[in-house]
Short mmCIF file of C-alpha atoms and ligand atoms in Angstrom, two decimals:
data_model
loop_
_atom_site.label_atom_id
_atom_site.label_comp_id
_atom_site.label_asym_id
_atom_site.label_seq_id
_atom_site.Cartn_x
_atom_site.Cartn_y
_atom_site.Cartn_z
CA UNK A 2 116.65 -0.42 28.58
CA UNK A 3 116.15 -1.29 24.93
CA UNK A 4 115.57 -5.00 25.56
CA UNK A 5 113.99 -7.39 28.08
CA UNK A 6 116.35 -7.93 31.03
CA UNK A 7 118.40 -11.13 31.01
CA UNK A 8 119.76 -13.02 34.02
CA UNK A 9 122.23 -15.60 35.25
CA UNK A 10 121.40 -17.27 38.55
CA UNK A 11 124.18 -19.03 40.42
CA UNK A 12 122.98 -22.10 42.28
CA UNK A 13 119.81 -24.18 42.12
CA UNK A 14 119.22 -24.52 45.83
CA UNK A 15 116.30 -23.03 47.72
CA UNK A 16 117.04 -19.41 46.65
CA UNK A 17 118.02 -20.29 43.07
CA UNK A 18 114.81 -22.24 42.49
CA UNK A 19 112.75 -19.35 43.87
CA UNK A 20 114.64 -17.03 41.49
CA UNK A 21 113.85 -19.30 38.55
CA UNK A 22 110.15 -19.35 39.41
CA UNK A 23 109.94 -15.56 39.72
CA UNK A 24 111.98 -14.86 36.58
CA UNK A 25 109.93 -17.37 34.62
CA UNK A 26 106.73 -15.77 35.89
CA UNK A 27 107.90 -12.46 34.36
CA UNK A 28 108.86 -14.15 31.11
CA UNK A 29 112.53 -13.15 31.44
CA UNK A 30 115.38 -14.96 29.80
CA UNK A 31 117.58 -16.66 32.41
CA UNK A 32 120.15 -19.40 32.91
CA UNK A 33 120.72 -21.14 36.22
CA UNK A 34 124.22 -22.53 36.75
CA UNK A 35 124.34 -25.45 39.19
CA UNK A 36 127.52 -27.24 40.22
CA UNK A 37 125.83 -30.56 41.00
CA UNK A 38 123.70 -33.00 39.04
CA UNK A 39 120.46 -31.98 40.67
CA UNK A 40 118.78 -29.16 42.60
CA UNK A 41 118.34 -28.75 46.36
CA UNK A 42 121.54 -27.12 47.66
CA UNK A 43 122.02 -27.85 51.32
CA UNK A 44 119.25 -30.48 51.31
CA UNK A 45 120.97 -32.33 48.48
CA UNK A 46 124.35 -32.17 50.17
CA UNK A 47 123.34 -32.99 53.73
CA UNK A 48 122.13 -36.57 53.89
CA UNK A 49 123.44 -37.49 57.33
CA UNK A 50 121.38 -39.86 59.52
CA UNK A 51 118.73 -37.95 61.46
CA UNK A 52 118.63 -34.94 59.14
CA UNK A 53 115.44 -32.93 59.46
CA UNK A 54 114.55 -29.28 59.39
CA UNK A 55 114.21 -28.06 62.96
CA UNK A 56 112.14 -25.10 61.76
CA UNK A 57 108.46 -26.04 61.24
CA UNK A 58 108.01 -27.30 57.68
CA UNK A 59 104.97 -25.11 57.07
CA UNK A 60 107.25 -22.11 57.58
CA UNK A 61 110.04 -23.68 55.56
CA UNK A 62 107.95 -23.55 52.34
CA UNK A 63 107.70 -21.14 49.44
CA UNK A 64 104.82 -18.69 49.90
CA UNK A 65 103.91 -19.21 46.24
CA UNK A 66 103.62 -22.98 46.55
CA UNK A 67 102.75 -24.14 50.04
CA UNK A 68 102.93 -27.84 50.68
CA UNK A 69 99.98 -29.69 52.22
CA UNK A 70 101.96 -32.94 52.23
CA UNK A 71 104.50 -32.30 55.02
CA UNK A 72 104.53 -35.42 57.17
CA UNK A 73 105.80 -33.85 60.40
CA UNK A 74 105.88 -30.50 62.12
CA UNK A 75 109.64 -30.71 61.40
CA UNK A 76 109.96 -32.97 58.37
CA UNK A 77 112.95 -35.14 57.40
CA UNK A 78 115.60 -33.80 55.03
CA UNK A 79 114.74 -36.21 52.21
CA UNK A 80 111.18 -34.87 52.17
CA UNK A 81 112.46 -31.29 51.90
CA UNK A 82 114.71 -32.35 49.01
CA UNK A 83 111.67 -33.95 47.31
CA UNK A 84 109.75 -30.69 47.74
CA UNK A 85 112.49 -28.74 45.93
CA UNK A 86 112.69 -31.38 43.17
CA UNK A 87 108.91 -31.22 42.79
CA UNK A 88 108.82 -27.41 42.55
CA UNK A 89 111.62 -27.53 39.96
CA UNK A 90 109.56 -29.91 37.83
CA UNK A 91 106.24 -28.20 38.41
CA UNK A 92 107.62 -24.88 37.11
CA UNK A 93 109.58 -26.69 34.38
CA UNK A 94 112.86 -25.11 35.44
CA UNK A 95 115.21 -27.97 34.49
CA UNK A 96 115.62 -26.84 30.86
CA UNK A 97 117.00 -23.51 32.19
CA UNK A 98 119.48 -25.18 34.55
CA UNK A 99 123.02 -26.01 33.48
CA UNK A 100 123.74 -28.93 35.80
CA UNK A 101 127.31 -29.88 36.71
CA UNK A 102 128.53 -26.53 35.47
CA UNK A 103 129.83 -24.53 38.44
CA UNK A 104 130.44 -20.87 37.68
CA UNK A 105 134.15 -20.08 37.57
CA UNK A 106 133.93 -16.39 36.72
CA UNK A 107 131.62 -13.39 36.48
CA UNK A 108 133.15 -10.42 34.68
CA UNK A 109 131.47 -7.02 34.44
CA UNK A 110 131.83 -4.88 31.34
CA UNK A 111 131.16 -1.20 31.94
CA UNK A 112 130.97 -0.59 28.18
CA UNK A 113 127.88 -2.65 27.55
CA UNK A 114 126.75 -2.85 31.20
CA UNK A 115 126.64 -6.61 31.23
CA UNK A 116 128.11 -9.56 33.03
CA UNK A 117 129.84 -12.45 31.30
CA UNK A 118 129.23 -15.51 33.41
CA UNK A 119 131.29 -18.58 32.61
CA UNK A 120 130.90 -22.13 33.87
CA UNK A 121 133.60 -24.78 34.33
CA UNK A 122 132.47 -26.33 31.03
CA UNK A 123 133.61 -23.15 29.25
CA UNK A 124 130.02 -22.19 28.44
CA UNK A 125 129.40 -18.44 28.87
CA UNK A 126 126.32 -16.28 28.97
CA UNK A 127 126.30 -12.49 28.66
CA UNK A 128 123.51 -11.08 30.81
CA UNK A 129 122.30 -7.85 32.36
CA UNK A 130 121.89 -9.16 35.90
CA UNK A 131 123.44 -11.82 38.12
CA UNK A 132 121.63 -13.34 41.09
CA UNK A 133 123.99 -15.15 43.45
CA UNK A 134 122.04 -17.86 45.22
CA UNK A 135 125.09 -19.71 46.44
CA UNK A 136 124.05 -20.39 50.03
CA UNK A 137 125.89 -19.83 53.25
CA UNK A 138 126.24 -23.19 55.00
CA UNK A 139 127.95 -24.62 52.02
CA UNK A 140 131.71 -25.04 52.38
CA UNK A 141 132.50 -27.63 55.10
CA UNK A 142 134.81 -26.53 57.87
CA UNK A 143 137.20 -29.19 59.05
CA UNK A 144 139.31 -27.96 61.96
CA UNK A 145 143.02 -28.45 62.13
CA UNK A 146 143.46 -31.17 64.72
CA UNK A 147 146.85 -32.78 65.13
CA UNK A 148 146.95 -36.19 63.48
CA UNK A 149 143.61 -35.83 61.66
CA UNK A 150 145.14 -37.25 58.48
CA UNK A 151 146.55 -40.27 60.24
CA UNK A 152 143.25 -41.89 61.20
CA UNK A 153 143.11 -45.28 59.48
CA UNK A 154 139.34 -45.66 59.26
CA UNK A 155 136.71 -43.63 57.41
CA UNK A 156 136.63 -39.95 58.43
CA UNK A 157 134.20 -37.56 56.76
CA UNK A 158 132.33 -34.29 57.26
CA UNK A 159 128.61 -34.40 58.08
CA UNK A 160 127.79 -32.69 54.77
CA UNK A 161 129.80 -35.28 52.82
CA UNK A 162 128.27 -38.39 54.40
CA UNK A 163 129.80 -41.59 53.02
CA UNK A 164 126.82 -43.93 52.71
CA UNK A 165 129.10 -46.81 51.68
CA UNK A 166 130.40 -46.97 55.24
CA UNK A 167 128.60 -49.53 57.41
CA UNK A 168 127.62 -48.00 60.76
CA UNK A 169 125.92 -50.94 62.40
CA UNK A 170 127.81 -52.19 65.42
CA UNK A 171 130.74 -49.80 64.86
CA UNK A 172 132.57 -47.54 67.32
CA UNK A 173 131.84 -44.06 66.05
CA UNK A 174 133.40 -40.78 67.14
CA UNK A 175 131.25 -37.73 66.45
CA UNK A 176 133.00 -34.36 66.69
CA UNK A 177 130.65 -31.41 67.25
CA UNK A 178 127.34 -30.81 68.98
CA UNK A 179 125.77 -28.07 66.85
CA UNK A 180 122.35 -28.58 65.27
CA UNK A 181 123.90 -31.19 62.97
CA UNK A 182 125.82 -33.16 65.61
CA UNK A 183 122.76 -33.29 67.84
CA UNK A 184 120.59 -34.73 65.05
CA UNK A 185 123.26 -37.31 64.19
CA UNK A 186 123.54 -38.30 67.87
CA UNK A 187 119.79 -38.98 67.99
CA UNK A 188 120.00 -41.15 64.87
CA UNK A 189 123.15 -43.13 65.68
CA UNK A 190 122.56 -43.88 69.36
CA UNK A 191 120.76 -47.13 68.54
CA UNK A 192 122.92 -48.07 65.58
CA UNK A 193 126.49 -47.76 66.81
CA UNK A 194 128.04 -50.25 69.21
CA UNK A 195 129.61 -47.19 70.85
CA UNK A 196 129.00 -43.56 70.05
CA UNK A 197 131.49 -41.08 71.53
CA UNK A 198 130.18 -37.53 71.23
CA UNK A 199 133.06 -35.04 71.46
CA UNK A 200 131.46 -31.89 72.86
CA UNK A 201 133.70 -28.85 73.15
CA UNK A 202 130.89 -26.56 74.39
CA UNK A 203 127.57 -27.56 75.95
CA UNK A 204 124.51 -26.43 74.00
CA UNK A 205 121.21 -24.93 74.99
CA UNK A 206 118.67 -27.50 73.82
CA UNK A 207 115.06 -26.52 73.33
CA UNK A 208 112.52 -29.34 73.23
CA UNK A 209 110.15 -29.85 70.32
CA UNK A 210 107.34 -32.37 69.94
CA UNK A 211 107.58 -34.83 67.08
CA UNK A 212 104.14 -34.01 65.68
CA UNK A 213 103.13 -36.27 62.78
CA UNK A 214 100.39 -34.78 60.62
CA UNK A 215 97.37 -37.03 60.09
CA UNK A 216 95.87 -37.92 56.72
CA UNK A 217 92.77 -35.88 57.69
CA UNK A 218 94.88 -32.77 58.34
CA UNK A 219 96.73 -33.15 55.04
CA UNK A 220 93.46 -33.71 53.19
CA UNK A 221 92.05 -30.51 54.72
CA UNK A 222 95.12 -28.54 53.55
CA UNK A 223 94.95 -30.12 50.09
CA UNK A 224 91.35 -29.07 49.63
CA UNK A 225 91.39 -25.72 51.41
CA UNK A 226 94.17 -23.45 50.20
CA UNK A 227 93.08 -20.67 52.59
CA UNK A 228 93.46 -22.96 55.58
CA UNK A 229 97.01 -23.85 54.51
CA UNK A 230 97.88 -20.21 53.89
CA UNK A 231 96.46 -19.10 57.24
CA UNK A 232 98.57 -21.69 59.03
CA UNK A 233 101.71 -20.70 57.10
CA UNK A 234 101.13 -17.04 57.88
CA UNK A 235 100.27 -17.50 61.52
CA UNK A 236 103.34 -19.71 62.09
CA UNK A 237 105.53 -17.19 60.31
CA UNK A 238 104.09 -14.31 62.31
CA UNK A 239 104.62 -16.17 65.60
CA UNK A 240 108.20 -16.93 64.59
CA UNK A 241 108.95 -13.33 63.58
CA UNK A 242 107.33 -11.87 66.72
CA UNK A 243 108.89 -14.48 68.98
CA UNK A 244 112.31 -15.95 68.29
CA UNK A 245 113.30 -13.46 65.58
CA UNK A 246 112.63 -10.57 67.94
CA UNK A 247 114.16 -12.12 71.04
CA UNK A 248 117.66 -12.36 69.55
CA UNK A 249 117.86 -8.61 68.94
CA UNK A 250 118.34 -7.93 72.62
CA UNK A 251 120.49 -10.26 74.67
CA UNK A 252 118.63 -9.24 77.82
CA UNK A 253 115.08 -9.59 76.50
CA UNK A 254 112.33 -11.40 78.41
CA UNK A 255 112.05 -13.82 75.54
CA UNK A 256 115.69 -14.84 75.96
CA UNK A 257 114.97 -15.45 79.66
CA UNK A 258 111.95 -17.53 78.68
CA UNK A 259 114.12 -19.64 76.34
CA UNK A 260 116.62 -20.13 79.19
CA UNK A 261 113.87 -21.27 81.52
CA UNK A 262 112.36 -23.67 79.01
CA UNK A 263 115.73 -25.23 78.14
CA UNK A 264 116.86 -25.45 81.77
CA UNK A 265 113.65 -27.17 82.78
CA UNK A 266 114.09 -29.61 79.92
CA UNK A 267 117.66 -30.38 80.95
CA UNK A 268 116.79 -30.74 84.62
CA UNK A 269 113.81 -33.00 84.05
CA UNK A 270 115.30 -35.16 81.28
CA UNK A 271 118.83 -35.92 82.39
CA UNK A 272 118.80 -38.27 85.35
CA UNK A 273 122.51 -38.51 86.16
CA UNK A 274 123.62 -35.32 87.98
CA UNK A 275 127.16 -35.52 86.59
CA UNK A 276 125.95 -35.76 82.98
CA UNK A 277 123.38 -33.03 83.67
CA UNK A 278 126.10 -30.59 84.79
CA UNK A 279 128.27 -31.56 81.83
CA UNK A 280 125.43 -30.64 79.49
CA UNK A 281 124.60 -27.36 81.25
CA UNK A 282 125.67 -24.37 79.12
CA UNK A 283 127.28 -21.35 80.79
CA UNK A 284 126.42 -18.61 78.29
CA UNK A 285 123.23 -16.86 77.18
CA UNK A 286 120.80 -19.06 75.24
CA UNK A 287 120.51 -18.32 71.50
CA UNK A 288 124.00 -16.80 71.58
CA UNK A 289 124.97 -19.79 69.48
CA UNK A 290 122.28 -21.10 67.13
CA UNK A 291 119.68 -22.60 69.50
CA UNK A 292 119.59 -26.38 69.21
CA UNK A 293 116.10 -27.81 68.83
CA UNK A 294 115.72 -31.49 69.50
CA UNK A 295 113.21 -34.12 70.53
CA UNK A 296 115.74 -36.88 71.14
CA UNK A 297 119.25 -35.61 72.02
CA UNK A 298 118.82 -35.94 75.79
CA UNK A 299 117.34 -39.45 75.40
CA UNK A 300 120.18 -40.42 73.11
CA UNK A 301 123.02 -39.30 75.39
CA UNK A 302 121.59 -41.40 78.23
CA UNK A 303 121.69 -44.64 76.25
CA UNK A 304 124.35 -47.11 77.39
CA UNK A 305 126.06 -47.02 73.98
CA UNK A 306 126.60 -43.23 74.11
CA UNK A 307 129.28 -41.27 75.98
CA UNK A 308 129.65 -37.49 75.96
CA UNK A 309 133.34 -36.58 75.99
CA UNK A 310 133.84 -32.96 77.03
CA UNK A 311 136.64 -30.55 76.23
CA UNK A 312 139.05 -29.78 73.45
CA UNK A 313 140.29 -32.79 71.51
CA UNK A 314 144.03 -33.21 72.06
CA UNK A 315 144.80 -35.14 68.87
CA UNK A 316 143.71 -37.86 66.49
CA UNK A 317 145.83 -40.91 65.72
CA UNK A 318 145.56 -44.01 63.56
CA UNK A 319 143.09 -45.72 65.87
CA UNK A 320 141.02 -42.98 67.46
CA UNK A 321 140.80 -39.69 69.33
CA UNK A 322 142.74 -38.50 72.38
CA UNK A 323 140.53 -36.27 74.54
CA UNK A 324 141.39 -33.26 76.70
CA UNK A 325 142.32 -35.50 79.63
CA UNK A 326 144.67 -37.55 77.49
CA UNK A 327 142.33 -40.55 77.35
CA UNK A 328 142.47 -42.48 74.07
CA UNK A 329 139.12 -43.50 72.53
CA UNK A 330 139.37 -46.40 70.07
CA UNK A 331 137.18 -45.74 67.04
CA UNK A 332 136.25 -47.32 63.70
CA UNK A 333 134.73 -44.19 62.14
CA UNK A 334 135.04 -40.44 62.78
CA UNK A 335 132.34 -37.96 61.72
CA UNK A 336 133.20 -34.27 61.73
CA UNK A 337 130.00 -32.33 62.44
CA UNK A 338 132.15 -29.23 62.70
CA UNK A 339 130.12 -26.73 60.70
CA UNK A 340 130.86 -24.54 57.71
CA UNK A 341 133.08 -21.71 56.47
CA UNK A 342 130.36 -19.10 56.37
CA UNK A 343 132.30 -16.25 54.78
CA UNK A 344 132.76 -17.78 51.32
CA UNK A 345 129.50 -16.83 49.51
CA UNK A 346 130.39 -16.66 45.79
CA UNK A 347 134.01 -17.51 46.38
CA UNK A 348 136.15 -19.24 45.11
CA UNK A 349 134.75 -18.04 41.79
CA UNK A 350 136.43 -15.02 40.23
CA UNK A 351 134.10 -12.04 40.30
CA UNK A 352 135.43 -8.93 38.61
CA UNK A 353 133.47 -5.70 39.00
CA UNK A 354 134.06 -2.15 37.84
CA UNK A 355 137.63 -1.05 37.07
CA UNK A 356 138.77 -4.67 37.24
CA UNK A 357 138.22 -4.87 41.02
CA UNK A 358 138.00 -8.42 42.34
CA UNK A 359 135.20 -9.22 44.78
CA UNK A 360 137.86 -11.03 46.80
CA UNK A 361 139.71 -7.72 47.19
CA UNK A 362 136.53 -5.74 47.91
CA UNK A 363 135.86 -8.31 50.63
CA UNK A 364 139.45 -8.64 51.81
CA UNK A 365 138.48 -7.55 55.34
CA UNK A 366 135.22 -9.48 55.36
CA UNK A 367 132.17 -9.86 53.11
CA UNK A 368 129.47 -7.24 53.39
CA UNK A 369 126.51 -6.10 51.33
CA UNK A 370 124.30 -3.04 51.37
CA UNK A 371 120.99 -4.11 52.95
CA UNK A 372 122.29 -7.68 52.49
CA UNK A 373 121.74 -7.64 48.71
CA UNK A 374 124.00 -5.33 46.66
CA UNK A 375 127.70 -4.42 46.72
CA UNK A 376 129.28 -1.09 45.69
CA UNK A 377 131.46 -1.49 42.61
CA UNK A 378 129.61 -4.62 41.45
CA UNK A 379 126.65 -3.28 39.47
CA UNK A 380 123.63 -5.45 38.72
CA UNK A 381 124.82 -8.17 41.10
CA UNK A 382 122.35 -9.34 43.74
CA UNK A 383 122.81 -11.71 46.62
CA UNK A 384 120.19 -13.91 48.23
CA UNK A 385 120.93 -15.00 51.80
CA UNK A 386 124.29 -13.32 51.29
CA UNK A 387 126.42 -11.24 53.68
CA UNK A 388 124.50 -9.43 56.45
CA UNK A 389 121.34 -11.38 55.71
CA UNK A 390 119.12 -12.43 58.60
CA UNK A 391 120.60 -15.93 58.60
CA UNK A 392 120.13 -16.64 62.29
CA UNK A 393 116.73 -15.16 62.95
CA UNK A 394 114.13 -15.13 60.18
CA UNK A 395 112.97 -17.91 57.87
CA UNK A 396 115.60 -18.30 55.15
CA UNK A 397 112.90 -18.89 52.54
CA UNK A 398 110.95 -15.78 53.47
CA UNK A 399 114.23 -13.84 53.45
CA UNK A 400 115.14 -15.05 49.96
CA UNK A 401 111.67 -14.22 48.66
CA UNK A 402 111.78 -10.69 50.09
CA UNK A 403 115.30 -10.15 48.71
CA UNK A 404 114.06 -11.33 45.31
CA UNK A 405 111.18 -8.84 45.40
CA UNK A 406 113.72 -6.12 46.20
CA UNK A 407 115.95 -7.30 43.35
CA UNK A 408 113.12 -7.30 40.83
CA UNK A 409 112.00 -3.86 42.01
CA UNK A 410 115.49 -2.56 41.19
CA UNK A 411 115.47 -4.35 37.84
CA UNK A 412 112.19 -2.56 37.07
CA UNK A 413 113.91 0.76 37.81
CA UNK A 414 116.65 -0.07 35.29
CA UNK A 415 114.05 -1.20 32.76
CA UNK A 416 112.19 2.09 33.30
CA UNK A 417 115.52 3.95 32.97
CA UNK A 418 115.28 5.46 36.45
CA UNK A 419 118.66 3.83 37.05
CA UNK A 420 121.35 3.09 34.47
CA UNK A 421 122.58 0.16 36.54
CA UNK A 422 121.92 -1.08 40.06
CA UNK A 423 124.92 0.20 42.01
CA UNK A 424 124.62 1.21 45.66
CA UNK A 425 126.73 4.22 46.56
CA UNK A 426 129.76 3.58 48.75
CA UNK A 427 128.37 6.14 51.24
CA UNK A 428 125.05 4.30 51.57
CA UNK A 429 126.83 0.97 52.01
CA UNK A 430 129.19 2.41 54.64
CA UNK A 431 126.37 4.09 56.55
CA UNK A 432 124.36 0.87 56.56
CA UNK A 433 127.36 -1.15 57.72
CA UNK A 434 128.12 1.32 60.51
CA UNK A 435 124.56 1.23 61.80
CA UNK A 436 124.41 -2.55 61.39
CA UNK A 437 127.57 -3.13 63.41
CA UNK A 438 126.32 -0.96 66.29
CA UNK A 439 123.01 -2.86 66.38
CA UNK A 440 124.78 -6.22 66.03
CA UNK A 441 126.81 -5.55 69.18
CA UNK A 442 123.58 -5.46 71.21
CA UNK A 443 122.19 -8.76 69.94
CA UNK A 444 122.20 -12.01 71.85
CA UNK A 445 124.85 -13.33 69.43
CA UNK A 446 127.32 -10.85 70.96
CA UNK A 447 126.81 -11.88 74.57
CA UNK A 448 130.00 -13.92 74.82
CA UNK A 449 130.14 -17.29 73.12
CA UNK A 450 131.93 -18.81 70.14
CA UNK A 451 129.71 -19.31 67.09
CA UNK A 452 129.54 -19.12 63.32
CA UNK A 453 127.50 -15.91 63.67
CA UNK A 454 130.64 -13.94 64.52
CA UNK A 455 133.02 -12.37 62.03
CA UNK A 456 136.79 -12.16 62.41
CA UNK A 457 136.33 -9.18 64.81
CA UNK A 458 133.86 -11.11 66.95
CA UNK A 459 130.95 -9.02 65.65
CA UNK A 460 127.79 -10.82 64.51
CA UNK A 461 127.59 -10.54 60.72
CA UNK A 462 123.83 -11.06 60.36
CA UNK A 463 120.95 -8.62 60.03
CA UNK A 464 120.46 -7.23 63.56
CA UNK A 465 117.26 -5.21 63.10
CA UNK A 466 113.62 -6.24 63.56
CA UNK A 467 111.81 -8.23 60.91
CA UNK A 468 109.53 -5.29 60.07
CA UNK A 469 112.51 -3.18 59.11
CA UNK A 470 113.73 -5.93 56.80
CA UNK A 471 110.30 -6.22 55.19
CA UNK A 472 110.04 -2.44 54.76
CA UNK A 473 113.55 -2.11 53.31
CA UNK A 474 112.93 -4.97 50.89
CA UNK A 475 109.52 -3.60 49.83
CA UNK A 476 110.98 -0.66 47.93
CA UNK A 477 114.54 0.41 47.24
CA UNK A 478 115.64 3.82 48.47
CA UNK A 479 116.67 5.41 45.20
CA UNK A 480 118.87 7.98 46.91
CA UNK A 481 121.15 5.14 48.04
CA UNK A 482 121.81 4.12 44.43
CA UNK A 483 123.84 5.81 41.72
CA UNK A 484 121.53 7.84 39.52
CA UNK A 485 121.54 7.98 35.74
P1 NAP B 2 127.99 -25.54 63.98
O1 NAP B 2 126.76 -25.04 64.57
O2 NAP B 2 129.00 -24.58 63.50
O3 NAP B 2 128.63 -26.53 65.05
C1 NAP B 2 129.94 -27.01 64.90
C2 NAP B 2 130.26 -27.92 66.06
O4 NAP B 2 131.58 -28.40 65.87
C3 NAP B 2 130.24 -27.20 67.41
O5 NAP B 2 129.78 -28.08 68.39
C4 NAP B 2 131.72 -26.86 67.61
O6 NAP B 2 132.09 -26.71 68.96
C5 NAP B 2 132.35 -28.10 67.04
N1 NAP B 2 133.73 -27.89 66.67
C6 NAP B 2 134.21 -27.06 65.74
N2 NAP B 2 135.56 -27.13 65.71
C7 NAP B 2 135.92 -28.01 66.66
C8 NAP B 2 137.16 -28.50 67.13
N3 NAP B 2 138.33 -28.07 66.62
N4 NAP B 2 137.15 -29.40 68.12
C9 NAP B 2 136.00 -29.84 68.65
N5 NAP B 2 134.78 -29.41 68.26
C10 NAP B 2 134.76 -28.51 67.27
O7 NAP B 2 127.71 -26.52 62.72
P2 NAP B 2 126.41 -27.40 62.40
O8 NAP B 2 126.01 -28.20 63.57
O9 NAP B 2 126.70 -28.12 61.13
O10 NAP B 2 125.30 -26.35 62.16
C11 NAP B 2 125.51 -25.22 61.33
C12 NAP B 2 124.20 -24.54 61.09
O11 NAP B 2 123.46 -25.28 60.13
C13 NAP B 2 123.27 -24.49 62.28
O12 NAP B 2 123.62 -23.51 63.20
C14 NAP B 2 121.95 -24.25 61.59
O13 NAP B 2 121.79 -22.91 61.25
C15 NAP B 2 122.10 -25.09 60.34
N6 NAP B 2 121.46 -26.40 60.54
C16 NAP B 2 120.12 -26.41 60.53
C17 NAP B 2 119.48 -27.59 60.73
C18 NAP B 2 118.01 -27.60 60.72
O14 NAP B 2 117.43 -28.59 61.12
N7 NAP B 2 117.33 -26.54 60.29
C19 NAP B 2 120.19 -28.76 60.96
C20 NAP B 2 121.57 -28.72 60.96
C21 NAP B 2 122.19 -27.52 60.74
P3 NAP B 2 131.95 -25.28 69.70
O15 NAP B 2 130.48 -25.13 69.98
O16 NAP B 2 132.78 -25.41 70.91
O17 NAP B 2 132.47 -24.25 68.75
#
C-alpha cells in the first residue's frame, strides 16, 4: 500500500468504541458514523426499569481499560453507559465521531480498492477499510398480534422505553419473559398497581447474588492494576471454561449442573405449587439464553403480580385477551419481545464487487467467514456479526479478538501480502458447512424456540470452543484469502 490505511467504522457502541481506541493507538485516519446523538449502542437504547448487565461487570469491560469503579457484581445499565461515555472521552474519540449521521450506503470500487461510505447527512468518506460495529440486538421485534394497533393506552418496546409515561399505580401488561422481561418484572413489581406478565414459554432462571462492591475493594483495584487484571482474567477464564463450554454439547455435565441449580432455585423459592409448575420449563436449560436473576421469583409472588401463561389471543382498546379468552384490563403495555437478530448492517445499502448487494449475498441468511469477513465484499469487517459467539463468550472479548484479527489482515494488505482482504468463496463455504454441523450438536439445537436459531432452525452462532476462536482470531490463514 502506498499510504497509511484509512477506515470508516459504523456505530459507536461497545465494538465501535473499541475500534476507535485501537485505530487511534495505531495513528490511523478513521471516521466513526453513529446514528444517535451519543455513544453506547445497546446501553444507550435500553433504559428500561431494572436494566443491568447479568454478566459480571468485571468481565464486561475492555481489557485495555478495566474499571475499578463497578458498583455491583452485575452493575446497572446506566453505569455501563457511563463507562462507555468515559472511555470515549478518555481516548478523545468524539472528534472522530459523526453523531446523528447513520450510514445509508457503502459502495466498493474495484478500480481504486476503496469504499465510499455515505451518511444520511450526505457526507461521504472514501476509505480503504470498513468496520461494521452495528450490533446484533438492535432492531426491536414487535410480533404481529391481532389488534395491537387498537390499544388506546401507551404501548412501547422495551428498547424504546417511554419515560414520559407514569407507571406508579398503573395496570401494566408486560409481554415476554426473556432476560429483558425478567429484569422489568423485578423492577415494576412494587411500582405497578397490577403487573400482568404474559409468559408464552417458561424460562430456566439461574440465581445470582446481588454483590455490592465495598469502597475498600474498589480502592484496592484503583491502586493495584495487577489485582484488577487478575480478577478480570480469572473471571473470564472461569466463564470460558464453564458456561461457554457447556453450551457446545447439549448433553454435557455442565448443562445438567445448570438444570440442577435452576430447579433447586425454583423449588425452594416458589411457594405456591401451581405457580411453581407454571414456571417450570420443559426443555434443556441454556437452549434459550439462560435467564439470570436475583429477584424474578420474588417479584412474581408479590400480590400485585400475575403470570399469565400461553399465547396471547389478541389485544384490544382496553387490554389483552389471553389464551383462555380472559380479558385483562390494562393502562400500559410493554413489549419485551426481543430483537430481529438477522439485520446486522441492513437496511443500509452495501454494494460489493460487481455491484452485488449484501442483501442479495445474504438473501438466504447472513453469514461470515470466521464471523468477520464476507466473500465478494473486500476490506469489510464485522464485529459481533453473523456467526459470532453471541450466546456464549463475552461480547467485549469477542469484539476485541475480532479487531485483532482485522488489524492483522490490514497489516497484510499494508505489507502487500494481500491486495485486498477477500476470503475465498471456498473457504467461506467450508467454514459454514463445518459450523452448521457443529451447531446442530449445541444445546441451542435441543428443541426450543429462541433468537439463536436461523430460519432453518439451526443456531447461527459460533459453535466451537473458545480456544478455537482465540486461535483463529490470533492469525489469519492466508490460504483462505485471495492472494495478490
Ligand atoms: P428474547 O430473549 O428474544 O425474549 C423475547 C420474549 O418475548 C420471550 O419471552 C418470547 O416468548 C416473547 N415473545 C415473543 N413474541 C411473542 C408473542 N408473539 N407473544 C408472546 N410472547 C412473545 O428478548 P430479550 O428478553 O429482549 O432478550 C434478548 C437478548 O438480549 C437476551 O437473550 C440477552 O442476550 C440480551 N440481554 C442481555 C441482558 C443482560 O443483562 N446482559 C439483559 C437483557 C437482554 P418465547 O420464549 O415463547 O419465544
